[in-house]
Amino acid sequence: MDPLMRYILFLLALFMLGCEENVPVSEHAIHYKQAKEINEFSLQDQHGNEVTKRDLLNQWTLIFLGYTSCPDICPMTLAKLTEIQSELSKQYNVKVWFVSVDPNRDTQQKRKAYIDYFNPDFKGISAGHEALFPFVRNIGLIYAINTSKEEDYYVDHSASVALINPQGNLSGIFKAKFAVNEVPLIDSAQVIKDFNAIVH
């Protein structure tokens, strides 16, 4: 084979390899190629243990906001995260954190009972708003602080899921799909596909 042709084929192979390694994520995901730094924080899990940034290290972490009285998005998303974590854990060390943004009602015991229903290995985390709100904002999600005195009330929160890398920083966000008259939810198969695109 002509040396020039061999060189061209070699460059083409390198280009194709590069394309395979940089598969873009879908429109339902955000990938921060330069991961965003997560500040230090102090929250509490469903066992009463302190949770800090150290607990994010050496694993991939999927973080979802919600509250135990949530009628639809939260239980449906946690069911999907159970499925996603089970599939991804075949290749990666993947953990799931459910962050309750309703600390007034979601006591430690209530979070534990709620999480145990889905997967007792998940973390059910919360804290007072003064610690919770900066953390949530830092991971690219949001919720509305509710100071209602009523027993039954809704809490507005992101339906997306944040992805934290093994260095403890924000690598991406998996966005919920919105459709008319349907609950906004993440798509399990799409999250798995986008996760693999980000990791590789």
Short mmCIF file of the C-alpha atoms (twelve columns), coordinates in Angstrom:
data_MODEL
# 
_entry.id   MODEL 
# 
loop_
_atom_site.group_PDB 
_atom_site.id 
_atom_site.type_symbol 
_atom_site.label_atom_id 
_atom_site.label_alt_id 
_atom_site.label_comp_id 
_atom_site.label_asym_id 
_atom_site.label_seq_id 
_atom_site.Cartn_x 
_atom_site.Cartn_y 
_atom_site.Cartn_z 
_atom_site.pdbx_PDB_model_num 
ATOM 1   C CA . MET A 1   0.000   0.000  0.000  1 
ATOM 2   C CA . ASP A 2   1.155   3.511  -0.795 1 
ATOM 3   C CA . PRO A 3   2.759   5.091  2.344  1 
ATOM 4   C CA . LEU A 4   0.681   8.225  1.870  1 
ATOM 5   C CA . MET A 5   -2.510  6.192  1.650  1 
ATOM 6   C CA . ARG A 6   -1.502  4.209  4.762  1 
ATOM 7   C CA . TYR A 7   -0.939  7.498  6.627  1 
ATOM 8   C CA . ILE A 8   -4.307  8.857  5.509  1 
ATOM 9   C CA . LEU A 9   -6.049  5.673  6.654  1 
ATOM 10  C CA . PHE A 10  -4.210  5.899  9.981  1 
ATOM 11  C CA . LEU A 11  -5.423  9.483  10.499 1 
ATOM 12  C CA . LEU A 12  -8.938  8.476  9.499  1 
ATOM 13  C CA . ALA A 13  -8.883  5.630  12.047 1 
ATOM 14  C CA . LEU A 14  -7.753  8.035  14.763 1 
ATOM 15  C CA . PHE A 15  -10.529 10.434 13.819 1 
ATOM 16  C CA . MET A 16  -13.165 7.705  13.934 1 
ATOM 17  C CA . LEU A 17  -11.861 6.497  17.294 1 
ATOM 18  C CA . GLY A 18  -12.098 10.026 18.622 1 
ATOM 19  C CA . CYS A 19  -15.665 10.310 17.399 1 
ATOM 20  C CA . GLU A 20  -16.611 7.120  19.174 1 
ATOM 21  C CA . GLU A 21  -15.088 8.329  22.429 1 
ATOM 22  C CA . ASN A 22  -16.910 11.661 22.294 1 
ATOM 23  C CA . VAL A 23  -20.477 10.564 21.686 1 
ATOM 24  C CA . PRO A 24  -22.668 13.603 22.359 1 
ATOM 25  C CA . VAL A 25  -25.421 13.430 24.945 1 
ATOM 26  C CA . SER A 26  -29.055 13.788 23.929 1 
ATOM 27  C CA . GLU A 27  -31.150 16.934 24.168 1 
ATOM 28  C CA . HIS A 28  -32.412 15.583 27.488 1 
ATOM 29  C CA . ALA A 29  -29.026 15.881 29.183 1 
ATOM 30  C CA . ILE A 30  -26.455 18.545 29.971 1 
ATOM 31  C CA . HIS A 31  -22.810 17.496 30.036 1 
ATOM 32  C CA . TYR A 32  -20.292 19.760 31.762 1 
ATOM 33  C CA . LYS A 33  -17.046 18.714 30.114 1 
ATOM 34  C CA . GLN A 34  -15.322 20.895 32.688 1 
ATOM 35  C CA . ALA A 35  -17.045 19.588 35.806 1 
ATOM 36  C CA . LYS A 36  -18.499 22.249 38.097 1 
ATOM 37  C CA . GLU A 37  -17.044 22.313 41.590 1 
ATOM 38  C CA . ILE A 38  -19.322 21.361 44.465 1 
ATOM 39  C CA . ASN A 39  -18.742 23.359 47.626 1 
ATOM 40  C CA . GLU A 40  -18.399 21.787 51.061 1 
ATOM 41  C CA . PHE A 41  -21.733 20.982 52.708 1 
ATOM 42  C CA . SER A 42  -23.194 19.310 55.779 1 
ATOM 43  C CA . LEU A 43  -26.514 17.448 55.548 1 
ATOM 44  C CA . GLN A 44  -28.031 14.442 57.371 1 
ATOM 45  C CA . ASP A 45  -29.076 11.045 56.048 1 
ATOM 46  C CA . GLN A 46  -31.995 8.819  57.088 1 
ATOM 47  C CA . HIS A 47  -29.873 7.198  59.796 1 
ATOM 48  C CA . GLY A 48  -28.972 10.497 61.451 1 
ATOM 49  C CA . ASN A 49  -25.419 10.489 60.080 1 
ATOM 50  C CA . GLU A 50  -23.738 13.617 58.768 1 
ATOM 51  C CA . VAL A 51  -23.288 13.665 54.993 1 
ATOM 52  C CA . THR A 52  -20.513 15.808 53.496 1 
ATOM 53  C CA . LYS A 53  -18.680 16.187 50.209 1 
ATOM 54  C CA . ARG A 54  -16.410 13.308 51.235 1 
ATOM 55  C CA . ASP A 55  -19.404 10.991 50.786 1 
ATOM 56  C CA . LEU A 56  -19.463 11.829 47.067 1 
ATOM 57  C CA . LEU A 57  -15.909 10.689 46.407 1 
ATOM 58  C CA . ASN A 58  -14.915 7.517  44.526 1 
ATOM 59  C CA . GLN A 59  -18.357 6.892  43.076 1 
ATOM 60  C CA . TRP A 60  -20.857 8.261  40.576 1 
ATOM 61  C CA . THR A 61  -23.836 9.799  42.367 1 
ATOM 62  C CA . LEU A 62  -27.311 10.472 40.987 1 
ATOM 63  C CA . ILE A 63  -29.102 13.150 43.034 1 
ATOM 64  C CA . PHE A 64  -32.838 13.772 42.861 1 
ATOM 65  C CA . LEU A 65  -34.891 16.330 44.811 1 
ATOM 66  C CA . GLY A 66  -38.294 15.610 46.245 1 
ATOM 67  C CA . TYR A 67  -40.367 15.060 49.358 1 
ATOM 68  C CA . THR A 68  -42.155 12.078 50.849 1 
ATOM 69  C CA . SER A 69  -45.651 13.580 50.435 1 
ATOM 70  C CA . CYS A 70  -45.090 14.092 46.700 1 
ATOM 71  C CA . PRO A 71  -48.016 12.467 44.857 1 
ATOM 72  C CA . ASP A 72  -46.404 11.451 41.578 1 
ATOM 73  C CA . ILE A 73  -43.026 12.765 40.333 1 
ATOM 74  C CA . CYS A 74  -41.030 11.593 43.354 1 
ATOM 75  C CA . PRO A 75  -42.200 7.974  43.684 1 
ATOM 76  C CA . MET A 76  -42.182 7.494  39.913 1 
ATOM 77  C CA . THR A 77  -38.685 8.949  39.555 1 
ATOM 78  C CA . LEU A 78  -37.319 6.912  42.460 1 
ATOM 79  C CA . ALA A 79  -38.716 3.775  40.834 1 
ATOM 80  C CA . LYS A 80  -36.860 4.735  37.643 1 
ATOM 81  C CA . LEU A 81  -33.660 5.484  39.579 1 
ATOM 82  C CA . THR A 82  -33.883 2.033  41.160 1 
ATOM 83  C CA . GLU A 83  -33.934 0.532  37.677 1 
ATOM 84  C CA . ILE A 84  -31.166 2.844  36.398 1 
ATOM 85  C CA . GLN A 85  -28.878 2.204  39.364 1 
ATOM 86  C CA . SER A 86  -29.363 -1.541 39.062 1 
ATOM 87  C CA . GLU A 87  -28.339 -1.466 35.394 1 
ATOM 88  C CA . LEU A 88  -25.404 0.941  35.736 1 
ATOM 89  C CA . SER A 89  -24.031 -0.865 38.795 1 
ATOM 90  C CA . LYS A 90  -23.135 -3.793 36.553 1 
ATOM 91  C CA . GLN A 91  -20.193 -1.673 35.348 1 
ATOM 92  C CA . TYR A 92  -19.860 1.298  37.686 1 
ATOM 93  C CA . ASN A 93  -20.037 2.235  41.348 1 
ATOM 94  C CA . VAL A 94  -23.266 4.250  41.241 1 
ATOM 95  C CA . LYS A 95  -25.146 5.605  44.260 1 
ATOM 96  C CA . VAL A 96  -28.475 7.413  44.515 1 
ATOM 97  C CA . TRP A 97  -29.273 10.299 46.833 1 
ATOM 98  C CA . PHE A 98  -32.853 11.417 47.417 1 
ATOM 99  C CA . VAL A 99  -32.697 14.942 48.842 1 
ATOM 100 C CA . SER A 100 -35.870 15.962 50.649 1 
ATOM 101 C CA . VAL A 101 -36.609 19.654 50.182 1 
ATOM 102 C CA . ASP A 102 -39.404 19.494 52.763 1 
ATOM 103 C CA . PRO A 103 -37.416 19.302 56.024 1 
ATOM 104 C CA . ASN A 104 -40.373 20.497 58.120 1 
ATOM 105 C CA . ARG A 105 -42.357 17.322 57.448 1 
ATOM 106 C CA . ASP A 106 -39.711 14.857 56.311 1 
ATOM 107 C CA . THR A 107 -38.147 13.735 59.553 1 
ATOM 108 C CA . GLN A 108 -35.270 11.269 59.660 1 
ATOM 109 C CA . GLN A 109 -37.677 8.403  60.427 1 
ATOM 110 C CA . LYS A 110 -40.057 9.390  57.651 1 
ATOM 111 C CA . ARG A 111 -37.237 9.576  55.098 1 
ATOM 112 C CA . LYS A 112 -35.961 6.156  56.164 1 
ATOM 113 C CA . ALA A 113 -39.362 4.509  55.788 1 
ATOM 114 C CA . TYR A 114 -39.815 6.155  52.389 1 
ATOM 115 C CA . ILE A 115 -36.386 5.197  51.031 1 
ATOM 116 C CA . ASP A 116 -36.591 1.634  52.402 1 
ATOM 117 C CA . TYR A 117 -39.623 1.090  50.174 1 
ATOM 118 C CA . PHE A 118 -37.517 1.738  47.055 1 
ATOM 119 C CA . ASN A 119 -33.972 0.750  48.014 1 
ATOM 120 C CA . PRO A 120 -32.487 0.885  51.544 1 
ATOM 121 C CA . ASP A 121 -29.052 1.489  49.989 1 
ATOM 122 C CA . PHE A 122 -30.194 4.881  48.703 1 
ATOM 123 C CA . LYS A 123 -29.476 7.893  50.898 1 
ATOM 124 C CA . GLY A 124 -32.480 9.891  52.113 1 
ATOM 125 C CA . ILE A 125 -30.954 13.276 52.863 1 
ATOM 126 C CA . SER A 126 -32.199 16.582 54.203 1 
ATOM 127 C CA . ALA A 127 -31.309 19.561 56.409 1 
ATOM 128 C CA . GLY A 128 -32.601 22.977 57.304 1 
ATOM 129 C CA . HIS A 129 -33.109 25.329 54.375 1 
ATOM 130 C CA . GLU A 130 -30.058 27.376 55.350 1 
ATOM 131 C CA . ALA A 131 -27.844 24.373 54.492 1 
ATOM 132 C CA . LEU A 132 -30.115 22.713 51.944 1 
ATOM 133 C CA . PHE A 133 -30.771 25.601 49.565 1 
ATOM 134 C CA . PRO A 134 -27.088 26.456 48.827 1 
ATOM 135 C CA . PHE A 135 -26.340 22.765 48.209 1 
ATOM 136 C CA . VAL A 136 -29.258 22.329 45.824 1 
ATOM 137 C CA . ARG A 137 -28.372 25.479 43.905 1 
ATOM 138 C CA . ASN A 138 -24.737 24.322 43.731 1 
ATOM 139 C CA . ILE A 139 -25.708 21.049 42.004 1 
ATOM 140 C CA . GLY A 140 -27.708 22.906 39.360 1 
ATOM 141 C CA . LEU A 141 -31.207 22.149 40.661 1 
ATOM 142 C CA . ILE A 142 -33.820 24.287 42.388 1 
ATOM 143 C CA . TYR A 143 -36.834 24.191 44.675 1 
ATOM 144 C CA . ALA A 144 -39.241 26.679 46.224 1 
ATOM 145 C CA . ILE A 145 -39.025 27.073 49.995 1 
ATOM 146 C CA . ASN A 146 -42.463 26.456 51.473 1 
ATOM 147 C CA . THR A 147 -43.351 27.988 54.834 1 
ATOM 148 C CA . SER A 148 -46.996 26.935 54.811 1 
ATOM 149 C CA . LYS A 149 -48.628 26.239 58.173 1 
ATOM 150 C CA . GLU A 150 -51.099 23.855 56.541 1 
ATOM 151 C CA . GLU A 151 -50.629 20.122 56.996 1 
ATOM 152 C CA . ASP A 152 -51.035 19.356 53.294 1 
ATOM 153 C CA . TYR A 153 -49.102 21.395 50.761 1 
ATOM 154 C CA . TYR A 154 -47.085 20.904 47.593 1 
ATOM 155 C CA . VAL A 155 -43.408 21.737 47.172 1 
ATOM 156 C CA . ASP A 156 -42.158 22.876 43.768 1 
ATOM 157 C CA . HIS A 157 -38.843 21.254 42.833 1 
ATOM 158 C CA . SER A 158 -36.738 20.216 39.866 1 
ATOM 159 C CA . ALA A 159 -37.721 16.945 38.212 1 
ATOM 160 C CA . SER A 160 -34.210 16.553 36.790 1 
ATOM 161 C CA . VAL A 161 -31.382 14.423 38.194 1 
ATOM 162 C CA . ALA A 162 -27.859 15.715 38.868 1 
ATOM 163 C CA . LEU A 163 -24.814 13.552 38.131 1 
ATOM 164 C CA . ILE A 164 -21.795 13.941 40.426 1 
ATOM 165 C CA . ASN A 165 -18.473 12.452 39.340 1 
ATOM 166 C CA . PRO A 166 -16.051 10.425 41.523 1 
ATOM 167 C CA . GLN A 167 -14.121 13.613 42.310 1 
ATOM 168 C CA . GLY A 168 -17.254 15.021 43.946 1 
ATOM 169 C CA . ASN A 169 -18.100 17.582 41.257 1 
ATOM 170 C CA . LEU A 170 -21.067 18.146 38.942 1 
ATOM 171 C CA . SER A 171 -20.613 16.386 35.579 1 
ATOM 172 C CA . GLY A 172 -24.111 16.597 34.181 1 
ATOM 173 C CA . ILE A 173 -27.854 16.890 34.562 1 
ATOM 174 C CA . PHE A 174 -30.446 14.483 33.183 1 
ATOM 175 C CA . LYS A 175 -33.563 16.464 32.339 1 
ATOM 176 C CA . ALA A 176 -37.125 15.265 32.714 1 
ATOM 177 C CA . LYS A 177 -39.251 14.966 29.596 1 
ATOM 178 C CA . PHE A 178 -42.268 17.245 29.528 1 
ATOM 179 C CA . ALA A 179 -45.436 16.348 27.629 1 
ATOM 180 C CA . VAL A 180 -48.965 17.750 27.761 1 
ATOM 181 C CA . ASN A 181 -51.071 16.171 30.514 1 
ATOM 182 C CA . GLU A 182 -48.208 13.912 31.597 1 
ATOM 183 C CA . VAL A 183 -46.010 13.881 34.699 1 
ATOM 184 C CA . PRO A 184 -42.509 15.206 33.884 1 
ATOM 185 C CA . LEU A 185 -40.141 12.274 34.292 1 
ATOM 186 C CA . ILE A 186 -36.673 11.164 33.284 1 
ATOM 187 C CA . ASP A 187 -36.459 8.398  30.681 1 
ATOM 188 C CA . SER A 188 -34.573 5.416  32.129 1 
ATOM 189 C CA . ALA A 189 -33.116 4.150  28.845 1 
ATOM 190 C CA . GLN A 190 -32.075 7.658  27.802 1 
ATOM 191 C CA . VAL A 191 -30.402 8.366  31.148 1 
ATOM 192 C CA . ILE A 192 -28.391 5.151  30.869 1 
ATOM 193 C CA . LYS A 193 -27.351 6.043  27.328 1 
ATOM 194 C CA . ASP A 194 -26.404 9.617  28.272 1 
ATOM 195 C CA . PHE A 195 -24.577 8.426  31.387 1 
ATOM 196 C CA . ASN A 196 -22.389 6.188  29.251 1 
ATOM 197 C CA . ALA A 197 -21.745 9.044  26.840 1 
ATOM 198 C CA . ILE A 198 -20.602 11.271 29.714 1 
ATOM 199 C CA . VAL A 199 -18.465 8.629  31.387 1 
ATOM 200 C CA . HIS A 200 -16.719 7.741  28.134 1 
# 
